[in-house]
Coordinates of C-alpha atoms in Angstrom, one line a residue:
X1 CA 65.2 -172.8 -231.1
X2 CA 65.1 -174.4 -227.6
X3 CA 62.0 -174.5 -225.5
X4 CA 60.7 -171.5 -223.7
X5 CA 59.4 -173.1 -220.0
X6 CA 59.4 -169.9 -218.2
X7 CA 55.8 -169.7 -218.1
X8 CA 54.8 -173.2 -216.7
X9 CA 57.5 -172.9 -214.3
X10 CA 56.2 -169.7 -213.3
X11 CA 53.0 -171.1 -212.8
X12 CA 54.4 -174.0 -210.6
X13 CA 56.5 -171.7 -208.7
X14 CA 53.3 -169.7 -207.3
X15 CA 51.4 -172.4 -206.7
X16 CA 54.0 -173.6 -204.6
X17 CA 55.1 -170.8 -203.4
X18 CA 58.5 -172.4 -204.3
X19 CA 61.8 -170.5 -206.3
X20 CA 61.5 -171.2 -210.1
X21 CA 64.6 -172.9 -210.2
X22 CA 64.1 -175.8 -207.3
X23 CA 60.9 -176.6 -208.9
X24 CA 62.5 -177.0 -212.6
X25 CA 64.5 -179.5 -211.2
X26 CA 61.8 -180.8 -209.8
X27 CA 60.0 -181.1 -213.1
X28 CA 62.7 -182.0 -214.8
X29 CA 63.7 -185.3 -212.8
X30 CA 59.4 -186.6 -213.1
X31 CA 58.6 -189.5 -215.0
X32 CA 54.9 -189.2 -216.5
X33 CA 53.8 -192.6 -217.8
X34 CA 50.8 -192.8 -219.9
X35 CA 48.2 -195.7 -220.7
X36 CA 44.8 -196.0 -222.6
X37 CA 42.0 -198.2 -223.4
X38 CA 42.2 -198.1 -226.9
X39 CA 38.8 -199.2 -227.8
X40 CA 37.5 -196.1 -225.7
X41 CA 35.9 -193.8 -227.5
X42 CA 37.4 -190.2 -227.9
X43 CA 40.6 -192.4 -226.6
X44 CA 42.7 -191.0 -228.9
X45 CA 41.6 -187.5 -229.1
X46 CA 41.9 -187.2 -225.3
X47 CA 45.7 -188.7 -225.3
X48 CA 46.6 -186.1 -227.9
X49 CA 45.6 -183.4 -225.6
X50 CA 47.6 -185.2 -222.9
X51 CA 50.5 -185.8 -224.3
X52 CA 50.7 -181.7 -225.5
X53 CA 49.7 -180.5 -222.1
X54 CA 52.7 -182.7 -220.4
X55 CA 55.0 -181.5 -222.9
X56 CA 54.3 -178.2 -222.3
X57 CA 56.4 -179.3 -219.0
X58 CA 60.0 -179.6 -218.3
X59 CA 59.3 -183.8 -217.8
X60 CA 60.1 -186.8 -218.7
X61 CA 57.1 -188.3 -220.8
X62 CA 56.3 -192.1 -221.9
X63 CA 53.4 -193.7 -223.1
X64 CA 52.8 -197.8 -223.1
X65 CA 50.4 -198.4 -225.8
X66 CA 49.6 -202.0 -224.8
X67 CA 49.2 -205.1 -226.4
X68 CA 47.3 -207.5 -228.5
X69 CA 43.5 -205.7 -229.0
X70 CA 43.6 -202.7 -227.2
X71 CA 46.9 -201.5 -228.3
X72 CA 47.0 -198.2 -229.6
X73 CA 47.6 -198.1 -233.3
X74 CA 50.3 -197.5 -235.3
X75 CA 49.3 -194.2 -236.6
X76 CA 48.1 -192.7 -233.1
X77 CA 50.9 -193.4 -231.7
X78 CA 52.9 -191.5 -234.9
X79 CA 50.7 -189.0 -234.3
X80 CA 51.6 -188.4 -230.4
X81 CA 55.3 -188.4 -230.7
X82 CA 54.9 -186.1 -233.5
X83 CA 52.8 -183.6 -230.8
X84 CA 55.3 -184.0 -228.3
X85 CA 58.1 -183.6 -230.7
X86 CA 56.5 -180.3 -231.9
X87 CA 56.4 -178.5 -228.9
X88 CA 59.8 -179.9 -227.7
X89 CA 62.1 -181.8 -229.9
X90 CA 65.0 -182.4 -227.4
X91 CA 62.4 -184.5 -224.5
X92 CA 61.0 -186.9 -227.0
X93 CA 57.9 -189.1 -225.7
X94 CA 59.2 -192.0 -225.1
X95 CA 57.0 -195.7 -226.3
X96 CA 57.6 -198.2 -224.1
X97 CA 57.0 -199.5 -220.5
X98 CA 57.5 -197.1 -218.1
X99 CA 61.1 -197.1 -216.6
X100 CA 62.4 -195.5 -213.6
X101 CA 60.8 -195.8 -210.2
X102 CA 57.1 -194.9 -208.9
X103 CA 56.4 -193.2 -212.0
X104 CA 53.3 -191.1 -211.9
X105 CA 50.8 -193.1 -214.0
X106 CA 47.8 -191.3 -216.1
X107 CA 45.3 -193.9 -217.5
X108 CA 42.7 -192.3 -220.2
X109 CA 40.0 -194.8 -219.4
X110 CA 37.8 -197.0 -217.2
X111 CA 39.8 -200.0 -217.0
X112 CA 43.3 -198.8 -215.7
X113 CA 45.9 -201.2 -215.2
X114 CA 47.8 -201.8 -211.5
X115 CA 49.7 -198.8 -210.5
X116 CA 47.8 -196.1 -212.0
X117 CA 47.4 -193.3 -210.1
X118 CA 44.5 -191.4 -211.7
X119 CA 42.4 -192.6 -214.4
X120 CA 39.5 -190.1 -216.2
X121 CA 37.6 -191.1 -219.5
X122 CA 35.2 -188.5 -221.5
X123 CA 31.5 -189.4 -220.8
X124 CA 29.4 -187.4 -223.8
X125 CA 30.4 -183.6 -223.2
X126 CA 31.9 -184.0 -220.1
X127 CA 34.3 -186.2 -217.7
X128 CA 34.7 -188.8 -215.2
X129 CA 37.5 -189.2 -213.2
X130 CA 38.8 -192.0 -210.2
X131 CA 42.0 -191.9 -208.4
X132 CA 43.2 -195.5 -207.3
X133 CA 40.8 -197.6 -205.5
X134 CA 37.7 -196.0 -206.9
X135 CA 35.5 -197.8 -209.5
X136 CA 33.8 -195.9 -212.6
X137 CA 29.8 -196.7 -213.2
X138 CA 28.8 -197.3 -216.7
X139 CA 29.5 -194.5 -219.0
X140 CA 26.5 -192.7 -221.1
X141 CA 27.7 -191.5 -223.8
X142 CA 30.5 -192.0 -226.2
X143 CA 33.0 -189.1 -225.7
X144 CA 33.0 -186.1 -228.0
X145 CA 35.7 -183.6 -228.7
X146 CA 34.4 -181.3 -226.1
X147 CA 35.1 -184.3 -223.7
X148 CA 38.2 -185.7 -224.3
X149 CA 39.5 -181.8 -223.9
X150 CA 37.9 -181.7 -220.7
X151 CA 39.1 -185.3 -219.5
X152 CA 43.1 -184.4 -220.8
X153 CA 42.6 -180.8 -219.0
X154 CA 41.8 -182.1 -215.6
X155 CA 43.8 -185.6 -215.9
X156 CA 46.4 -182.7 -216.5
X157 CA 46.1 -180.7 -213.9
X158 CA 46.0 -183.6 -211.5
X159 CA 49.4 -184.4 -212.7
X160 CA 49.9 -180.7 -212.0
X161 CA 49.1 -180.7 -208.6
X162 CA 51.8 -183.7 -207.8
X163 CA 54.6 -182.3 -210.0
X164 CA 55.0 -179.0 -208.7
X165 CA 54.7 -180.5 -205.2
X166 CA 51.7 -178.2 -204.0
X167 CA 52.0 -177.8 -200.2
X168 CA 48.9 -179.0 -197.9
X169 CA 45.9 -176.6 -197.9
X170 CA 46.9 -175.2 -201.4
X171 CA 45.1 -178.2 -203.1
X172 CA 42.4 -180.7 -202.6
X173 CA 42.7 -184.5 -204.1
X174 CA 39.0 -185.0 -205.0
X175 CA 38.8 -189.0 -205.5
X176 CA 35.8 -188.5 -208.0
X177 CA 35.0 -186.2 -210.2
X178 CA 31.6 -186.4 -212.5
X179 CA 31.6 -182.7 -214.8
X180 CA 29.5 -181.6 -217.6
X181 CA 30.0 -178.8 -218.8
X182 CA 26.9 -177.9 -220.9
X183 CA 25.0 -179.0 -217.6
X184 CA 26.9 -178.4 -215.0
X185 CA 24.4 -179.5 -212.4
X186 CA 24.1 -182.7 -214.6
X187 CA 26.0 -186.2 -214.5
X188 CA 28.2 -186.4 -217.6
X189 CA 27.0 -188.3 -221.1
X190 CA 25.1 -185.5 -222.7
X191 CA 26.0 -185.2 -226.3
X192 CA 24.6 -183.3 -228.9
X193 CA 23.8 -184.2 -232.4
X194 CA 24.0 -182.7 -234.8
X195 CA 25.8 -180.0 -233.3
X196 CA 24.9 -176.6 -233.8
X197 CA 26.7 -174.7 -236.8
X198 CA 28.8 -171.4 -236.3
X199 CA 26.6 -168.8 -237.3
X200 CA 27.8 -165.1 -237.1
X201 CA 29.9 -165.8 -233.9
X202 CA 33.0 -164.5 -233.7
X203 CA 36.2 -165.7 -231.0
X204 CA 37.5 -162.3 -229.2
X205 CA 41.0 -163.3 -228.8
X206 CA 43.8 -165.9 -229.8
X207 CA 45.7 -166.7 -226.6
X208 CA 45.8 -169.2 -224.0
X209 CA 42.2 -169.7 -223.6
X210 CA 41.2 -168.5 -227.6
X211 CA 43.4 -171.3 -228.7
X212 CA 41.9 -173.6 -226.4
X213 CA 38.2 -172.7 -227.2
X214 CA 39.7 -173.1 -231.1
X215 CA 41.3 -176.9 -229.9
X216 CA 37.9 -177.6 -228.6
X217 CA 35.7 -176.6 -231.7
X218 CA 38.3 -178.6 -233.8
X219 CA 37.9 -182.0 -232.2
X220 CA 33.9 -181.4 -232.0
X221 CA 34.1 -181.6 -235.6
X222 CA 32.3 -177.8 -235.3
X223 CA 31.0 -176.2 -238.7
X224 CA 29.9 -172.9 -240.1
X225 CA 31.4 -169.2 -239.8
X226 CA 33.6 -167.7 -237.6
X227 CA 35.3 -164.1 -237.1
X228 CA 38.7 -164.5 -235.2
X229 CA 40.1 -160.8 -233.8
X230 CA 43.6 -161.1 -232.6
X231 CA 46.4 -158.3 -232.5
X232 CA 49.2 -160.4 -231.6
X233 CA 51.7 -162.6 -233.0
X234 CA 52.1 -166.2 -231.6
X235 CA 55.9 -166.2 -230.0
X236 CA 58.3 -168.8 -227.8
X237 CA 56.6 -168.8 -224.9
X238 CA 53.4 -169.5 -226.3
X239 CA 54.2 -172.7 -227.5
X240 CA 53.6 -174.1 -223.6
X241 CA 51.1 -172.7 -222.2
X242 CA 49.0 -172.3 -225.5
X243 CA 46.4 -175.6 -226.9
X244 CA 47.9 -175.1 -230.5
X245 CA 50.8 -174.0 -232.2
X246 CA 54.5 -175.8 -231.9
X247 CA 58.2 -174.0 -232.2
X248 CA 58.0 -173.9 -236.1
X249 CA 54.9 -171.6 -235.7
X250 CA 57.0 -169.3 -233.6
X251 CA 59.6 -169.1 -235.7
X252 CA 57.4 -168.3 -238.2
X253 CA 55.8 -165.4 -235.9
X254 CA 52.0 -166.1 -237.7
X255 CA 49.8 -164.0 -236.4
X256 CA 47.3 -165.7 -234.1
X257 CA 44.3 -165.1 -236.0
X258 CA 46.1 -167.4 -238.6
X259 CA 47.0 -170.3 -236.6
X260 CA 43.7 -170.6 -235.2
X261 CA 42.3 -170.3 -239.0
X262 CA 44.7 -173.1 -240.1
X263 CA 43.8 -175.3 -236.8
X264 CA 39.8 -174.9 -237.6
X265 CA 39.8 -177.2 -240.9
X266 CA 35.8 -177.4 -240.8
X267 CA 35.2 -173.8 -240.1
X268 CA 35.2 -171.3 -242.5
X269 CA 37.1 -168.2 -240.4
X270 CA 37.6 -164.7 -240.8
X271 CA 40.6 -163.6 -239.6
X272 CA 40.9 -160.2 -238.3
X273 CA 44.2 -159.0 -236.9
X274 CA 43.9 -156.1 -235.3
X275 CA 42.5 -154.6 -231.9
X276 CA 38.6 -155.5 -230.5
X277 CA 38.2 -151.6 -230.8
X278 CA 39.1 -151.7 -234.9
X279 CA 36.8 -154.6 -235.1
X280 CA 33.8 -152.8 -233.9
X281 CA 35.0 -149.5 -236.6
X282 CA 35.2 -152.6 -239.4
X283 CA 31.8 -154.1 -238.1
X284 CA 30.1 -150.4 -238.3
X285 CA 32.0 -149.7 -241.7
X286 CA 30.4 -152.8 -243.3
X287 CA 33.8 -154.7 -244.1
X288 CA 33.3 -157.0 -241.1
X289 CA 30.1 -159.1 -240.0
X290 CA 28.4 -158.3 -237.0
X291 CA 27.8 -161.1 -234.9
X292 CA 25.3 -162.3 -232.7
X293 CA 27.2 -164.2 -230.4
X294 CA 30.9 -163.8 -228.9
X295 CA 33.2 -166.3 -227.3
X296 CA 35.4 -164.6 -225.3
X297 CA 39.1 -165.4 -224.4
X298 CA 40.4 -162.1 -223.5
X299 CA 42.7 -161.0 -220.7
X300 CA 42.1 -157.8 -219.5
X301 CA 39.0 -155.8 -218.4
X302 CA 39.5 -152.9 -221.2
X303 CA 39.7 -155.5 -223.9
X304 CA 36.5 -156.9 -222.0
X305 CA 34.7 -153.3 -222.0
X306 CA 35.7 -152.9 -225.8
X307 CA 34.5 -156.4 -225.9
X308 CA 31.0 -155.4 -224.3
X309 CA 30.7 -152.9 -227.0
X310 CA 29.6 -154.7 -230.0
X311 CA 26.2 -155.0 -227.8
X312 CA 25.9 -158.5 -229.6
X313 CA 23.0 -160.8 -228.3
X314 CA 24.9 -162.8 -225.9
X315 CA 29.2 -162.5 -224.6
X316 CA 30.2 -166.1 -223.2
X317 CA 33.5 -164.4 -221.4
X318 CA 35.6 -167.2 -220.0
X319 CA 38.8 -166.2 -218.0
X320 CA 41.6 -167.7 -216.0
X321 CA 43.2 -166.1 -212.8
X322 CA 43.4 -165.9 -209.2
X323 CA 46.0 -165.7 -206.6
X324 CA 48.2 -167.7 -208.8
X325 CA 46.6 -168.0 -212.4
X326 CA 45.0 -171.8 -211.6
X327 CA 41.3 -170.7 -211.4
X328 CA 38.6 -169.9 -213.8
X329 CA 35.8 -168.8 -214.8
X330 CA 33.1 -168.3 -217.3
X331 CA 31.1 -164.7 -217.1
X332 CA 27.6 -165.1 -219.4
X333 CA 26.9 -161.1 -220.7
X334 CA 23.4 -159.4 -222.0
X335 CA 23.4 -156.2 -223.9
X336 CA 20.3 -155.4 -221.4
X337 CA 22.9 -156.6 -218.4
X338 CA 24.5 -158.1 -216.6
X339 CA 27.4 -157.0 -219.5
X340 CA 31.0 -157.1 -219.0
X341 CA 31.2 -154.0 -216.8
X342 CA 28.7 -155.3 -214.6
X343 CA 31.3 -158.4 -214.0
X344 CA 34.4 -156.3 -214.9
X345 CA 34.6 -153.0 -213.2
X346 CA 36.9 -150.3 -214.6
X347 CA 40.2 -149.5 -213.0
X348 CA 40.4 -145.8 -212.3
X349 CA 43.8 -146.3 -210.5
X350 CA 46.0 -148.2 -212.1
X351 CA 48.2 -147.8 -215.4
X352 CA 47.5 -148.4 -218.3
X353 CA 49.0 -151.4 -220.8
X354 CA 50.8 -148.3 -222.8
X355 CA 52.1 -146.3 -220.1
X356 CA 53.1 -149.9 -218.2
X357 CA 55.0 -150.5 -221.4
X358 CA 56.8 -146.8 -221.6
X359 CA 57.9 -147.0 -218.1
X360 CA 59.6 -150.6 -219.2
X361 CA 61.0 -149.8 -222.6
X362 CA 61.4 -146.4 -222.9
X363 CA 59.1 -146.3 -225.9
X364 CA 57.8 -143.2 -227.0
X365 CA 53.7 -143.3 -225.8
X366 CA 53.6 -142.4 -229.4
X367 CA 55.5 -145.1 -231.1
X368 CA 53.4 -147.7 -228.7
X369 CA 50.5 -145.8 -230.4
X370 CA 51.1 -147.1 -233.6
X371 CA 50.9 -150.7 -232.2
X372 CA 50.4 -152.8 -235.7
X373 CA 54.2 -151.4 -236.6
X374 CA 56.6 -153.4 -236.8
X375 CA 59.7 -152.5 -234.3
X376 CA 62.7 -151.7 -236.7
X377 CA 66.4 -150.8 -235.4
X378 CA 65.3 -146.9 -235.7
X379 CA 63.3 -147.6 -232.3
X380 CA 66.0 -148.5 -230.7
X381 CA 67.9 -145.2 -230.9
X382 CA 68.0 -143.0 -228.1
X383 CA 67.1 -145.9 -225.2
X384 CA 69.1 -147.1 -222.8
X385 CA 71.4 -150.1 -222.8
X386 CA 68.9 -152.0 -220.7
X387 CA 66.1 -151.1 -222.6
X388 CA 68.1 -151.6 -226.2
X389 CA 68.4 -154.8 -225.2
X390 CA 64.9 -155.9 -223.8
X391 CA 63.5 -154.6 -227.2
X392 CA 66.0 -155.7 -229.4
X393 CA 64.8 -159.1 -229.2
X394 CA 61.4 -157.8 -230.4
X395 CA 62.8 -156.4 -233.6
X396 CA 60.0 -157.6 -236.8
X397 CA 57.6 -157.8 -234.2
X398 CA 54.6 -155.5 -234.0
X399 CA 54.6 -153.0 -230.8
X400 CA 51.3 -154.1 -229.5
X401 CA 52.8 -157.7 -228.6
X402 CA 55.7 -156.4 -226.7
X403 CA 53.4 -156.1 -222.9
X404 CA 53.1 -159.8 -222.2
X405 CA 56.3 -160.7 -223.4
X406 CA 57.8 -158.1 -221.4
X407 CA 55.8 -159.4 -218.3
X408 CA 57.2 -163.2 -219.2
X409 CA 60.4 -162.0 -218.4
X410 CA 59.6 -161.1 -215.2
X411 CA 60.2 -157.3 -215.5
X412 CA 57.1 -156.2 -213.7
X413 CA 55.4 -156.5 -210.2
X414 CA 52.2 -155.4 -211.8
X415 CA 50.3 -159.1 -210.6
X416 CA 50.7 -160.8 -214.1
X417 CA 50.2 -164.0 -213.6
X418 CA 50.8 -166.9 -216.6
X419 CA 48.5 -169.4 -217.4
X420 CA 49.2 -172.8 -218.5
X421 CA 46.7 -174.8 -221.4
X422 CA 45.6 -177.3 -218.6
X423 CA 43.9 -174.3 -217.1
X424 CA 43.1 -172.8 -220.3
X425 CA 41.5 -175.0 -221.6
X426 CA 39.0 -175.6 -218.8
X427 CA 38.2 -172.2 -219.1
X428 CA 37.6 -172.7 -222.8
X429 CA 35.7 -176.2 -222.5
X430 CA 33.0 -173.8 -219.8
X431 CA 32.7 -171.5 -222.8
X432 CA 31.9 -173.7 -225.8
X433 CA 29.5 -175.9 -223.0
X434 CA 28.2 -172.8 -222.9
X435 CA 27.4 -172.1 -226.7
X436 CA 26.1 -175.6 -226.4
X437 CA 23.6 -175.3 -224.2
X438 CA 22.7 -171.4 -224.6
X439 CA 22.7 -172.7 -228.9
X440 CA 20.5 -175.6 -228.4
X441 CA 18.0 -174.4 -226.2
X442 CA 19.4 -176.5 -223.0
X443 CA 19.6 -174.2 -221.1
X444 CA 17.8 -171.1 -220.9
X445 CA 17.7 -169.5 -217.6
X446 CA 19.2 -166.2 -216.3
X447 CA 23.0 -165.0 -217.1
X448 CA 25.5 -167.1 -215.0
X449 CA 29.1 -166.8 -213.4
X450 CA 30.2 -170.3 -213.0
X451 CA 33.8 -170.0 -211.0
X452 CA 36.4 -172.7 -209.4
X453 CA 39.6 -173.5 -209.3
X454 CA 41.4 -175.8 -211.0
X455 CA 44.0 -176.9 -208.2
X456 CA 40.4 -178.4 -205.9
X457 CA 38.1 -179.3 -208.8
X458 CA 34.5 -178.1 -210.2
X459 CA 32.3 -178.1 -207.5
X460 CA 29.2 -177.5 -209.6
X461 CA 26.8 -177.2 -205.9
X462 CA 29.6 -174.4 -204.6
X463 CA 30.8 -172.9 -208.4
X464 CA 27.4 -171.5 -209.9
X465 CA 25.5 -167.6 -209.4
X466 CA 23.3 -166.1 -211.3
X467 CA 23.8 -162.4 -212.1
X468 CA 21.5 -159.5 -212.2
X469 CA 22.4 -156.0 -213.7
X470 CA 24.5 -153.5 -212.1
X471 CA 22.5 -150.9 -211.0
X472 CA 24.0 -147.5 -212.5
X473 CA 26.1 -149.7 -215.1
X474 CA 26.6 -148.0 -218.2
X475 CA 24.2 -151.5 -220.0
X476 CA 21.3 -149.8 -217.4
X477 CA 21.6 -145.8 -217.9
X478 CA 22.3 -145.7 -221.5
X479 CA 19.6 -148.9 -222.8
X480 CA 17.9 -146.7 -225.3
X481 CA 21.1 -145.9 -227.1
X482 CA 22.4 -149.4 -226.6
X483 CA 19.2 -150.8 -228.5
X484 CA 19.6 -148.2 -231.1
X485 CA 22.8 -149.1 -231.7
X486 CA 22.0 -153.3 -231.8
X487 CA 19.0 -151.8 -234.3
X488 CA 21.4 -150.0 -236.6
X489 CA 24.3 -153.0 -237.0
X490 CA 20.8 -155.3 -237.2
X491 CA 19.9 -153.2 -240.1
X492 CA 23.4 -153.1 -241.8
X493 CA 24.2 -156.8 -241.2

């Protein structure tokens, strides 16, 4: 099984505005060099991170792990070859100086060498970054999990914005970056500790920004309980623009819900696979707890409004899009509003997933109904050549997986737009600071939509609103029955 780059490309290619194939070749003849400060801490955690994100990219990938004291060691360094080999095993990361001319150099630290071009280290929760010429201060913290995510996200997407050759006035180099976060009006080195256990949250969603929200709570070392809902199955294209998960795993088809559960070795998770709508019918039938807090990685706004209606105490919604899929966004939702729909209005024009998929496949609206079967060769009988073939390749797999892959392809004009894990998991690193803060008591003011994009930095003076209800919203006409409804599950649960 070769690897699937269609969806990074993509990504490059609208960012660009340049044809997918000139910018694969593009990709495929940079050089990516990587250093450290091994004595950093969070060093190694953040280089992990790295060295998957840049694999997720058609490049050419090596990593110098230095000498005498502050080499890497032995069994990091096993560790990252073994990351890059698992998401592609024909571009190996290569150990050794870098070779090849003007490489683009990546430094996780405060000490890079001569010739780096961009150099970030986690600080606590959140990041510092310098381009060339620009000195770090003393850090405050030693770097947590939460952190070296962060630092390998944006170190990432600075590589991003020089591989895929962004044209002027589609991306801003910011020389320094200071970002937190749990505080994002803060300078970086909060940490927390002990951090606070999972207890009755639940993760709506396995994909891009699930898995990275699922990375994140892995390398924080995060404890407790937590209810994963997931319909899908984790496929080839995932492997690249997903935080977990490697070829093998596609192969495998797992179900997301399990690959997150076998990521989280601290947490104790529930998986559920199935849609946010038969979670709530689970949650009200007793067989599923009802939880208090949701952390949200979905990506549509009827998943969102199904979301909404488990009228839990707080939604931390975090979401990647824009005119090309590179900004994002964390939504902060209240039973007693703003909610989802406040941030998320309904779509009373366009089509829906399951007609979408019809019109594509020829599918029988009541076939796609029955989403959790499995496509056999029977389904197959009375399409079209065209469409025989587009779902032939789906065979095993259960109907309600079959949109996004279809999208991948490039068989709509409907505005889907990929993501990639840098972005991801930026998204995802707003959404756990989030729990942080909301969890721990610091912060406690009125429901926020913090917002930027990813190709000109957090701007935490420009990227910050707070929200208020939606007058007429469904969370403001119908209160009474929402808070008999919270009263009942209370009751239950």
């Amino acid at each position: 099984m070769s690897t699937d780059y269609s969806r990074s490309v993509r990504l490059g290619g609208l960012a660009a505005g340049m044809k997918e194939t000139t910018l694969r070749e593009r990709m495929e003849g940079t050089l990516i060099h990587l250093t450290a400060d091994g004595h950093l801490p969070a060093a190694g955690e953040t280089l992990e991170v790295l060295v998957a994100d840049l694999r997720r990219w058609p490049v050419r990938l090596s990593l110098d792990p230095g000498r005498g004291l502050g080499r890497l060691d032995d069994e990091l360094i096993r560790r990252l070859v073994e990351t890059a080999t698992g998401i592609d095993p024909d571009r190996p990361l290569r150990v050794g100086e870098a070779q090849g001319k003007a490489p683009l150099h990546l430094h996780v630290g405060t000490a890079p060498p001569l010739g780096t071009t961009v150099a970030g280290a986690p600080d606590g929760h959140g990041v510092r970054l310098r381009h060339t010429g620009h000195p770090f201060p003393r850090l405050n913290a030693p770097g947590t999990g939460l952190g070296a995510v962060l630092t390998a996200a944006i170190l990432a997407g600075e590589a991003f914005k020089v591989v895929a050759g962004l044209p002027e006035g589609k991306f801003q180099v910011i020389p320094v970056v200071d970002f937190c976060p749990v505080r994002p009006g803060e300078q970086p080195g909060i940490v927390v500790t002990p951090l606070p256990a999972l207890e009755q949250v639940l993760l709506g969603g396995g994909g891009a920004i699930g898995t990275g929200i699922a990375l994140v709570l892995d390398l924080l070392e995060a404890q407790g309980e937590l209810t994963v809902v997931d319909m899908e199955v984790f496929e080839k294209p995932n492997v690249t623009s997903y935080s977990i998960g490697t070829l093998a795993d596609a192969a495998a088809g797992l179900p997301k819900v399990r690959l997150i559960d076998a990521h989280l070795r601290r947490v104790e998770v529930t998986p559920f696979h199935g849609t946010i709508q038969a979670s709530i019918e689970a949650v009200d039938a007793g067989t599923l707890p009802w939880p208090r807090i949701v952390l949200g990685g979905l990506d549509s706004v009827e998943a969102r409004h199904d979301l909404q209606r488990l009228q839990v105490d707080l939604i931390l919604d975090g979401s990647t899009g824009g005119p090309v899929g590179t900004t994002v966004a964390l939504h902060e939702a209240l039973p007693t509003g703003p909610c989802l729909r406040c941030f998320f209005k309904p779509n009373h024009t366009g089509k829906s997933a399951e007609q979408r998929l019809h019109e594509m496949t020829g599918l029988p609206l009541s076939r796609i109904a029955r989403g959790q079967e499995p496509l056999t060769e029977r389904d197959l009988e009375g399409l079209v050549d065209q469409q025989r073939e587009l779902v032939g390749q789906f065979l095993g797999r259960p109907v309600c997986g079959l949109i996004n892959s279809s999208e991948l392809k490039g068989r709509t004009d409907d505005g889907f737009r990929p993501s990639a894990a840098f972005v991801a998991q930026q998204a995802a690193c707003l959404v756990v600071g989030a729990w942080i803060a909301r969890s721990t008591g610091l912060f406690g003011g009125p429901p926020r939509r913090i917002e930027y994009d990813t190709r000109f930095g957090p701007r935490p003076d420009q990227m910050i609103d707070h929200r208020l209800p939606t007058p007429g919203c469904a969370c403001q006409k119908d209160a009474a029955l929402i808070n008999l409804i919270r009263e009942t599950r209370r009751t239950r649960h």
